[in-house]
Short mmCIF file of C-alpha atoms and ligand atoms in Angstrom, two decimals:
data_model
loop_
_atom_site.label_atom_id
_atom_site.label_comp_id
_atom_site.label_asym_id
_atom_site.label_seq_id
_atom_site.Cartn_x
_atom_site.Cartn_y
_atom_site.Cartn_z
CA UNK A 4 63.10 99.48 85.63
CA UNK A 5 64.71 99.96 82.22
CA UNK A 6 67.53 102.61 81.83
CA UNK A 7 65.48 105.83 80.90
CA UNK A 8 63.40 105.19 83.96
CA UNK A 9 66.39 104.69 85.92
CA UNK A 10 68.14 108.08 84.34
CA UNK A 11 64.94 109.95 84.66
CA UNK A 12 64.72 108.79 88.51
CA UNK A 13 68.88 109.88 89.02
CA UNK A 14 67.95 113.14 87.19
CA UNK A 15 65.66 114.41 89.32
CA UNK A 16 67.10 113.63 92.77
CA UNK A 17 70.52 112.79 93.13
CA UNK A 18 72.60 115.66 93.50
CA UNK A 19 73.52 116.91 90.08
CA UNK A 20 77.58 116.03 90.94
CA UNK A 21 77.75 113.39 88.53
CA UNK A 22 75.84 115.00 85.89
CA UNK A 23 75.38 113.05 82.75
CA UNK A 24 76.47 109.04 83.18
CA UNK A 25 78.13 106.99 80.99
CA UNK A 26 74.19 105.16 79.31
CA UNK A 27 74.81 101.62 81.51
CA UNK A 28 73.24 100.18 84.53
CA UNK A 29 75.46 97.13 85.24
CA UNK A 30 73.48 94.72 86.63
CA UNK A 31 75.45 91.29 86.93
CA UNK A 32 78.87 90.70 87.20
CA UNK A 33 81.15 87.30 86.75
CA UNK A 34 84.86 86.96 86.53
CA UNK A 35 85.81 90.31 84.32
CA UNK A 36 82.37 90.11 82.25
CA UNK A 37 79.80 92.91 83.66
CA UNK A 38 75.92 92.49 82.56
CA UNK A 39 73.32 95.22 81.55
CA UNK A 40 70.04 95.12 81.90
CA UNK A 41 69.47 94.02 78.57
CA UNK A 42 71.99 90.87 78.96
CA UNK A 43 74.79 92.39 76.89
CA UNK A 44 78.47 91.41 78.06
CA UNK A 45 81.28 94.08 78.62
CA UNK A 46 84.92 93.04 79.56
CA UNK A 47 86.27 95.17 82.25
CA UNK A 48 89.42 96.83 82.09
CA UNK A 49 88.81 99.31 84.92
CA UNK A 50 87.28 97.50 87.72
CA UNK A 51 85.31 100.04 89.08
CA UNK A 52 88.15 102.82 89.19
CA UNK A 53 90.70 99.96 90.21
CA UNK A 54 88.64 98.51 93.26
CA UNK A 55 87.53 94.98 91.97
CA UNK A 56 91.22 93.26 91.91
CA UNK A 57 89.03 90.04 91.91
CA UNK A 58 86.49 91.17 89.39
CA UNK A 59 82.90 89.71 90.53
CA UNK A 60 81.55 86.95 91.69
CA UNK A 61 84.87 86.20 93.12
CA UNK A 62 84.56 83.07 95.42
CA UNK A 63 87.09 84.81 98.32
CA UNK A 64 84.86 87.94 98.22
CA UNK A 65 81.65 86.69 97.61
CA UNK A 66 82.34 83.58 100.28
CA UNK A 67 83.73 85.71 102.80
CA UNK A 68 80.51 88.33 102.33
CA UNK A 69 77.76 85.53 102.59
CA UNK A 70 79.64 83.71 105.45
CA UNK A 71 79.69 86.85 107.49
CA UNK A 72 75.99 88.01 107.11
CA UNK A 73 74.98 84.94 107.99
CA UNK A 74 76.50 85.30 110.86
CA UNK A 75 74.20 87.91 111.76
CA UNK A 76 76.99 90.54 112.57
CA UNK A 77 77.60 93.29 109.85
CA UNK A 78 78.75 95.53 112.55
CA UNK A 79 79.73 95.56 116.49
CA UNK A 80 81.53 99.31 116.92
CA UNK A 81 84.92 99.38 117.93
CA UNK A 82 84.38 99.07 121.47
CA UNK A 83 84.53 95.62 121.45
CA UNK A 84 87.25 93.51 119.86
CA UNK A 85 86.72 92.56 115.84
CA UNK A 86 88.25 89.50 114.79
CA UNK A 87 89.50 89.93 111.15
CA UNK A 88 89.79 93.19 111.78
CA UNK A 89 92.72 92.01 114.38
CA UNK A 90 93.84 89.75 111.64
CA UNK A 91 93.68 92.03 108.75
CA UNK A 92 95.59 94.48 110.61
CA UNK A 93 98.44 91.84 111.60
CA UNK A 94 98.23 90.78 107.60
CA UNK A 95 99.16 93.99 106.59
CA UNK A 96 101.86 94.77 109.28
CA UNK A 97 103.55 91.38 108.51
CA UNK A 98 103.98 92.19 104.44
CA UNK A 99 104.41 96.03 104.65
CA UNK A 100 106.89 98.41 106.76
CA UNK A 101 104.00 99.11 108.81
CA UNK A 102 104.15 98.33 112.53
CA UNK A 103 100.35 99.41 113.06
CA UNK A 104 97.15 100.35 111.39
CA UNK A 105 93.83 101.91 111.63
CA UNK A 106 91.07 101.52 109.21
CA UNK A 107 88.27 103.47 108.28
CA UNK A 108 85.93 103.97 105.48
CA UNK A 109 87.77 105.02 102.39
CA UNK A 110 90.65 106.91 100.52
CA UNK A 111 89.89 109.88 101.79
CA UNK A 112 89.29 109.24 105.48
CA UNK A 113 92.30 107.25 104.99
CA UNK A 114 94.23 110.05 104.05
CA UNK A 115 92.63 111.89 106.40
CA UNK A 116 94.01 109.86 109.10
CA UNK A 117 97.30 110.22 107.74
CA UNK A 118 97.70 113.91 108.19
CA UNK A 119 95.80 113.94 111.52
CA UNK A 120 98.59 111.11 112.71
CA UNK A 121 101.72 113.65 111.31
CA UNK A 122 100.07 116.49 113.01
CA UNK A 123 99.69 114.30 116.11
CA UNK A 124 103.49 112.72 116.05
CA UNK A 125 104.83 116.57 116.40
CA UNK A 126 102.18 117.95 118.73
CA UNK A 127 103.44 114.97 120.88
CA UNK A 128 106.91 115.59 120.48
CA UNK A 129 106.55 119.64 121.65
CA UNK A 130 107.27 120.53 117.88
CA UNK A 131 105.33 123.36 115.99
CA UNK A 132 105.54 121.60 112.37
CA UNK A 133 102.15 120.94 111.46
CA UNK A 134 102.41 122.21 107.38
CA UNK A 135 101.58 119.37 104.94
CA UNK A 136 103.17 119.91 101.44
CA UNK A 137 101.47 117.50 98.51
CA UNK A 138 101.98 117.98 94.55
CA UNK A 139 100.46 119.77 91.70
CA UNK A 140 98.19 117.22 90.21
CA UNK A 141 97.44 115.25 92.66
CA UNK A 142 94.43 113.43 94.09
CA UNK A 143 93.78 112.59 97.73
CA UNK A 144 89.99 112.77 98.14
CA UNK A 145 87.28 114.81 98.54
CA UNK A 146 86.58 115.92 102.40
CA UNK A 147 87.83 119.60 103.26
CA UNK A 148 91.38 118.42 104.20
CA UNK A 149 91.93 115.97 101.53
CA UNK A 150 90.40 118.66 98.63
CA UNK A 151 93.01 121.21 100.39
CA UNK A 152 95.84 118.80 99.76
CA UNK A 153 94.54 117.73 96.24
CA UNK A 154 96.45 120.35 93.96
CA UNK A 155 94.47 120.91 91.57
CA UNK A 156 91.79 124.38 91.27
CA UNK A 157 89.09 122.41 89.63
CA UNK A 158 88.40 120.48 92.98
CA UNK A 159 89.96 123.30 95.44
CA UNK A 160 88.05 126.47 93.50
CA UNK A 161 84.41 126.03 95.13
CA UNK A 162 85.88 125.57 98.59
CA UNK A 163 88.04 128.22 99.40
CA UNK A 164 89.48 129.38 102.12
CA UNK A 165 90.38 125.70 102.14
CA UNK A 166 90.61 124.31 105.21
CA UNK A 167 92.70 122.85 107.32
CA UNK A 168 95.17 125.83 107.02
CA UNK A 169 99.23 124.80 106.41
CA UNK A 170 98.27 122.44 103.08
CA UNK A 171 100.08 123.76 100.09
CA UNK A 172 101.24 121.86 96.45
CA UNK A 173 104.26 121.78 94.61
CA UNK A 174 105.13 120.67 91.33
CA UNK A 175 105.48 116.83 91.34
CA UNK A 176 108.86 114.88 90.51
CA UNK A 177 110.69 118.61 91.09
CA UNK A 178 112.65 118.10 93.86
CA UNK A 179 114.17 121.83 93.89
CA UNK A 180 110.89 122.85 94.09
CA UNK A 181 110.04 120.83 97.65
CA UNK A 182 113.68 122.03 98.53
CA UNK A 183 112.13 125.50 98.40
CA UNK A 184 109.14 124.75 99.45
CA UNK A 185 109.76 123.39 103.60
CA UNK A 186 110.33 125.20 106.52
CA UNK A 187 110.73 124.89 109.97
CA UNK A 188 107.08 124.06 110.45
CA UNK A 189 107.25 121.54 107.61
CA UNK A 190 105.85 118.32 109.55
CA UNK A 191 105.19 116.10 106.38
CA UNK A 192 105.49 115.28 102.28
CA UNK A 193 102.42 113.85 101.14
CA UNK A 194 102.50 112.07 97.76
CA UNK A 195 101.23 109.11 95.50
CA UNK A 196 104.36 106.67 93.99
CA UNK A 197 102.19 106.96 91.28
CA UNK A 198 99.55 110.04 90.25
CA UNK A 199 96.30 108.06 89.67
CA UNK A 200 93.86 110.29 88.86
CA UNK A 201 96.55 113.03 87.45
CA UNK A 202 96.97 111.22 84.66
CA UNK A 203 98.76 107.73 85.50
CA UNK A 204 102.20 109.70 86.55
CA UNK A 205 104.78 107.04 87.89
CA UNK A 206 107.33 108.89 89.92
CA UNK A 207 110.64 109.37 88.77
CA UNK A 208 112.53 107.03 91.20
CA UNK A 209 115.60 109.64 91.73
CA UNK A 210 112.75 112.13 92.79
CA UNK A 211 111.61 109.76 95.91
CA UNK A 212 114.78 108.35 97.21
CA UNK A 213 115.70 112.45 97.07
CA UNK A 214 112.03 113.12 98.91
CA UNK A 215 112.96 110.32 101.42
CA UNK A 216 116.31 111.51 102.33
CA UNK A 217 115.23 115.30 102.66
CA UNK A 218 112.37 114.07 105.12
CA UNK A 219 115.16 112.33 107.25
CA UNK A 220 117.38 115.50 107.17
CA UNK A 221 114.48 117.92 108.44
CA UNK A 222 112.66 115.79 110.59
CA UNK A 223 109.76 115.69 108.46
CA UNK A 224 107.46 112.52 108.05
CA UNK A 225 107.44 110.71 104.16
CA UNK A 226 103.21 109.77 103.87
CA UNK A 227 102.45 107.74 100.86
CA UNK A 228 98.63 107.81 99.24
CA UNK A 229 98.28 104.15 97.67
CA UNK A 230 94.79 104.04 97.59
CA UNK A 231 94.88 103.70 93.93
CA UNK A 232 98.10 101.83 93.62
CA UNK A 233 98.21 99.41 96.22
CA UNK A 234 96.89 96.05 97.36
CA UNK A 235 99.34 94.36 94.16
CA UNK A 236 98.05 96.55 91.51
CA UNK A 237 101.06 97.93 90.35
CA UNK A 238 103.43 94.76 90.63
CA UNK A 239 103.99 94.77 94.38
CA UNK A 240 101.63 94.55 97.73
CA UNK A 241 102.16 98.47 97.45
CA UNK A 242 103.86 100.29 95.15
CA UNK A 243 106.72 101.70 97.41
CA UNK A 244 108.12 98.28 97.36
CA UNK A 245 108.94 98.42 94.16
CA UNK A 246 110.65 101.90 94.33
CA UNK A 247 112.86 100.87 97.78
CA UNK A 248 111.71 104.34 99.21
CA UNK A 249 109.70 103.54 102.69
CA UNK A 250 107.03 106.00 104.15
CA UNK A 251 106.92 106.62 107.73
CA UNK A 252 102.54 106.36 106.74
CA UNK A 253 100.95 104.72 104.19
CA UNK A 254 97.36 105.16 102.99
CA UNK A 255 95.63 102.39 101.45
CA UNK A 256 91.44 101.94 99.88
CA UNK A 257 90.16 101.49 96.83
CA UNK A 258 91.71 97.70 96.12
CA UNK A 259 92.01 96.86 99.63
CA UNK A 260 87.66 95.50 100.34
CA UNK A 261 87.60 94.04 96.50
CA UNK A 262 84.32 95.90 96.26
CA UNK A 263 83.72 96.88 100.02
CA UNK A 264 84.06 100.28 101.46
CA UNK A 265 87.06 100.56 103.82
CA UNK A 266 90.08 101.84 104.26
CA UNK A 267 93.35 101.68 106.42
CA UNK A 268 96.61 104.19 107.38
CA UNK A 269 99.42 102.41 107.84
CA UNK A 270 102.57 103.41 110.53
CA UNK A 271 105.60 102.73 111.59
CA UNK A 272 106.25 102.35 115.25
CA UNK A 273 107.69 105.27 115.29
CA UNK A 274 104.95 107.47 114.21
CA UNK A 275 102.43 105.35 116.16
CA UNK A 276 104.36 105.50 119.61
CA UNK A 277 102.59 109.51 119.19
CA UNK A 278 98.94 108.47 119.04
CA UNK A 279 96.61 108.56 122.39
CA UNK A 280 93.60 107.00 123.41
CA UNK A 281 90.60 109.02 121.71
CA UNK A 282 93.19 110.61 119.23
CA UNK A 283 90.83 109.42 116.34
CA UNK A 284 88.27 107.02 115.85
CA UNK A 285 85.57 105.47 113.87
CA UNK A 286 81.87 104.21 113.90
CA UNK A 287 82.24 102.50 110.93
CA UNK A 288 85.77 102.36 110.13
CA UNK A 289 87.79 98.70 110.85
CA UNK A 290 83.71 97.53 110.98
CA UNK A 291 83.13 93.32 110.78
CA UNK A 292 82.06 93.00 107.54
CA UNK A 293 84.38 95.02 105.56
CA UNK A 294 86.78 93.53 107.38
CA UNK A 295 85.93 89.55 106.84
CA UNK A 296 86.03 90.35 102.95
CA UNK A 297 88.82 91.97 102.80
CA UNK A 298 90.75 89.91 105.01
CA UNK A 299 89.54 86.85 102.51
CA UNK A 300 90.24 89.20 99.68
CA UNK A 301 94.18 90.04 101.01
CA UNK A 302 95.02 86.35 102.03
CA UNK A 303 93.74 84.86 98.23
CA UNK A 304 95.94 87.24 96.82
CA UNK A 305 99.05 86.94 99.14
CA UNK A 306 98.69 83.06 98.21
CA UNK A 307 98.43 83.26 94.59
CA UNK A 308 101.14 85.93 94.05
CA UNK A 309 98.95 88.30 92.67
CA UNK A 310 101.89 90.18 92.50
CA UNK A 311 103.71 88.70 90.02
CA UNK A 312 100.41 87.99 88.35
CA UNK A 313 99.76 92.17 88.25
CA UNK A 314 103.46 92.51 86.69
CA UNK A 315 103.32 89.76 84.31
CA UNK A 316 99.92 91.11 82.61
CA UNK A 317 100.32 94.70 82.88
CA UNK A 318 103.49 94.06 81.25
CA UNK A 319 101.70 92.22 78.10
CA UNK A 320 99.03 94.71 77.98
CA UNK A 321 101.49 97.80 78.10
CA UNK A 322 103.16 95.98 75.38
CA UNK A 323 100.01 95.30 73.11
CA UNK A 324 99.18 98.83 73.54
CA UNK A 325 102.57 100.40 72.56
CA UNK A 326 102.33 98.28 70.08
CA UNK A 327 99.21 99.63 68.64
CA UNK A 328 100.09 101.56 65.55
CA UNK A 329 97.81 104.58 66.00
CA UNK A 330 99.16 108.35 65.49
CA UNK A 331 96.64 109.28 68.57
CA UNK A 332 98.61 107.65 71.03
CA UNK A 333 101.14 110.10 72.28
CA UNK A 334 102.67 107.50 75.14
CA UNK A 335 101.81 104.27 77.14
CA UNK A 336 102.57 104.76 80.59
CA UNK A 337 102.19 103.36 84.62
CA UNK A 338 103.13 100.05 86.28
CA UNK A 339 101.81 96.80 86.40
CA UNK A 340 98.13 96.79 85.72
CA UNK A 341 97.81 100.47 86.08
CA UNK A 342 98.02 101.79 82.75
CA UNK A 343 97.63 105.33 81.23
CA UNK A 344 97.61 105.74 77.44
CA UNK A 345 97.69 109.48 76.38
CA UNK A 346 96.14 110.64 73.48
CA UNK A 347 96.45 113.24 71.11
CA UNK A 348 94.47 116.36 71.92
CA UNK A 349 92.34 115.59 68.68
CA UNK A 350 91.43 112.52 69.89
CA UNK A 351 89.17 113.33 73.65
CA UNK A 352 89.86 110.09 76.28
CA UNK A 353 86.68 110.22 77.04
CA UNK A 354 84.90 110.33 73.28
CA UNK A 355 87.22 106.71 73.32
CA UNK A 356 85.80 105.53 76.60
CA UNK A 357 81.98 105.65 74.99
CA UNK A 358 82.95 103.93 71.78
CA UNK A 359 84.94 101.29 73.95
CA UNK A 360 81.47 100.75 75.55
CA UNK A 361 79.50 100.86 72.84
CA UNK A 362 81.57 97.91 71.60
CA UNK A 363 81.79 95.94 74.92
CA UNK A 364 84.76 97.20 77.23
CA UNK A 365 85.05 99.19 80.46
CA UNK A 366 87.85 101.65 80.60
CA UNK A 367 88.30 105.01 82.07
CA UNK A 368 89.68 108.10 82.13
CA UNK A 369 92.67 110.78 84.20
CA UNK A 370 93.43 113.75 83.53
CA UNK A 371 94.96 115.14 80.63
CA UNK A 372 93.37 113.36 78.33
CA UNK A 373 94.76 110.06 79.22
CA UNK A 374 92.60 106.94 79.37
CA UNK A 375 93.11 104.89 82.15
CA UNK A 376 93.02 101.50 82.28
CA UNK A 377 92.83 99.13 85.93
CA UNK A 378 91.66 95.83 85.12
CA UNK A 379 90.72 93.30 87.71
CA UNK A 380 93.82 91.41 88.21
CA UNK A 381 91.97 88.13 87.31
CA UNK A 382 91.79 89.39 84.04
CA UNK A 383 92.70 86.74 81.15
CA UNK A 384 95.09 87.39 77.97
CA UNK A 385 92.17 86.84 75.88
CA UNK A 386 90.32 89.59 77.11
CA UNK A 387 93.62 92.04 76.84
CA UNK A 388 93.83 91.03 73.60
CA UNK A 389 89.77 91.49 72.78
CA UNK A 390 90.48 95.31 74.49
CA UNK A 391 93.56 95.83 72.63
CA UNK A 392 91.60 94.79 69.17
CA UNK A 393 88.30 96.85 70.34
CA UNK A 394 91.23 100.26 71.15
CA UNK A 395 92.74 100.08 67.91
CA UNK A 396 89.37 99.82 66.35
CA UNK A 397 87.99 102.70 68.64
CA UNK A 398 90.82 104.80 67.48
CA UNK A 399 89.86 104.76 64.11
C1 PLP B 424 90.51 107.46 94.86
C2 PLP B 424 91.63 108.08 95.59
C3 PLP B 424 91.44 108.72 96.82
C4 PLP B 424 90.07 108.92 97.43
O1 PLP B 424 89.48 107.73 97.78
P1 PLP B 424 87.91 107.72 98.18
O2 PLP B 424 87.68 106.30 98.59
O3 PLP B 424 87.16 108.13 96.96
O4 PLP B 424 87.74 108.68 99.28
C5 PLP B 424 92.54 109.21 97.47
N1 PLP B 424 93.77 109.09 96.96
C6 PLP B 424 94.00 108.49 95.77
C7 PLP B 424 95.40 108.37 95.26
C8 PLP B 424 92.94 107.98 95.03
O5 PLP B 424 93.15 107.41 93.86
#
């Protein structure tokens, strides 16, 4: 099938939620080097919304994938035991706060999980907090509760009266503004270190470490979303590292399978000592497969300090592209190798995301006019530099 067939075939039935697509069918991938259908090459700098940290073809994924299936077991339910989903769970306990976790499918059943587990902890405890505050601009999925927590009206607007009920937004890095915001039925402060989506917003550390100690003094829980910047992207396994503030959850996707679906919440002891048998659960979620890769994925990076690697490059990059002398660049922002460059409102991100295609790279956009870039960690300082040539070109 060539790509009008392909378009034509999308067009008429696939829901219309994606509307037009950027005019690529990737069909081949190697390293950070995706394939069309017509054999042309296109550096990466966004690894599928910043879920390939090993780009493709990656040995650890692709080894781990093949091994499994030839096992013959993709899937078992959770009724029985799941080996390296046992060990993938103890691998993330042993380099995080966490004391336990619980996977599922993505970022949003992941976050999901997180407010059901906060509810749970007070319900537990005899307490009637159950309200869930999260910021303006955020972004913490797309299921009822995680569109109720995402503040912003262009996802929330179709789907009112949002559900669950006790979800409101606040303005982010404002702490005055939470101040104001809790009550007595405050039960938890739900926020990305960084806003992904939003626009590539690092917090302001102050703001946190003021979050943090404001949870502790109102017996509220602290649950971080790093589905976008976890799993080493920004510099550290997860973000909150980095800023020395520690949830009492943690949310995790997106980098976690290197290109398979799954996701995990992440608790301390404290919060888990609250959860049940049959509080929650999953067909799919924690499932063999998904686990085996991502298990591979997580130990390959734990033993080539893909930490260090993330801060080292997205330190070079940032720097190329602040130093790109271009009077439609209005700031270079983010951490590690999660980068947001904003634009000038002349100049629309994603007018610069097509001409970076047309001339061979993958980036993306947030919102406000930002474009975002998420390489695959692996990527090499030849290829930042290609990108960095191809922006200031594109900018033109
Ligand atoms: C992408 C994202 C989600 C949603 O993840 P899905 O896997 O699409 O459900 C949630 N939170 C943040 C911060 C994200 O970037």
């Amino acid at each position: 099938m060539n790509l009008s067939e392909i378009k034509a075939l999308d067009k008429e039935n696939f829901l219309g939620v994606f509307g037009e697509r950027l005019p690529v069918c990737f069909v081949r991938g190697e390293g950070c080097t995706l394939y069309d259908q017509d054999g042309k090459a296109y550096t990466d700098l966004f690894a599928g919304i910043a879920v390939n940290a090993l780009g493709y073809n990656h040995p650890a994924v692709t080894g781990a994938l093949v091994a499994q299936a030839q096992s013959g077991i993709l899937h078992t339910s959770n009724l029985y035991y799941v080996q390296p989903q046992a060990e993938l769970a103890a691998l993330l306990c042993e380099n995080t706060f966490a004391d336990r976790v619980f996977f599922g499918n993505s970022g949003a059943e992941a976050n999901e999980g997180a407010m059901k587990l906060a509810r749970k902890y007070f319900y537990a405890h005899g307490s009637k907090r159950y309200k869930i505050i999260s910021a303006d601009h955020s972004f913490h999925g797309r299921t009822l509760a995680t569109v109720a927590a995402t503040g912003h009206d262009y996802y929330q607007a179709p789907y009112r009266p949002l559900l669950p009920q006790g979800l409101s937004q606040v303005p982010y890095n404002d702490i005055d503004a939470l101040k104001a915001a809790i009550d007595d039925e405050t039960a938890a402060i739900l926020l990305e270190p960084i806003q992904g989506e939003g626009g590539v917003t690092p917090a302001d550390p102050k703001y946190l470490k003021a979050v943090r100690a404001l949870c502790d003094e109102n017996d509220m829980l602290l649950i971080f979303d790093e589905v976008q910047t976890g799993v080493h992207r920004t510099g550290s396994l997860y973000c909150y590292q980095q800023y020395g503030v520690v949830p009492d959850i943690m949310t995790s996707a997106k980098g976690l399978g290197c290109g398979v679906a799954i996701g995990a919440v992440l608790a301390s002891d404290k919060v888990a000592s609250a959860i049940s048998i049959g509080d929650h659960g999953s067909t799919f979620g924690g499932n063999t497969l998904a686990c085996a890769v991502a298990l591979s994925a997580m130990r390959y990076m734990l033993a080539h300090d893909f930490s260090a690697m993330a801060k080292e490059k997205g330190a070079y990059l940032m720097g190329a592209l602040k130093a790109i002398d271009s009077d439609k660049i209005v700031e270079v922002r983010g951490m590690g190798m999660l980068i947001g460059v904003q634009l000038a409102d002349s100049c629309a991100a994603s007018g610069i995301v097509r001409k970076l295609l047309e001339r061979g790279f993958v980036a993306g956009t947030a919102s406000g006019n930002v474009l975002r870039i998420a390489p695959p960690l692996i990527i090499e300082k030849e290829q930042m530099d290609a990108f960095t040539a191809a922006l200031t070109d594109a900018l033109k």
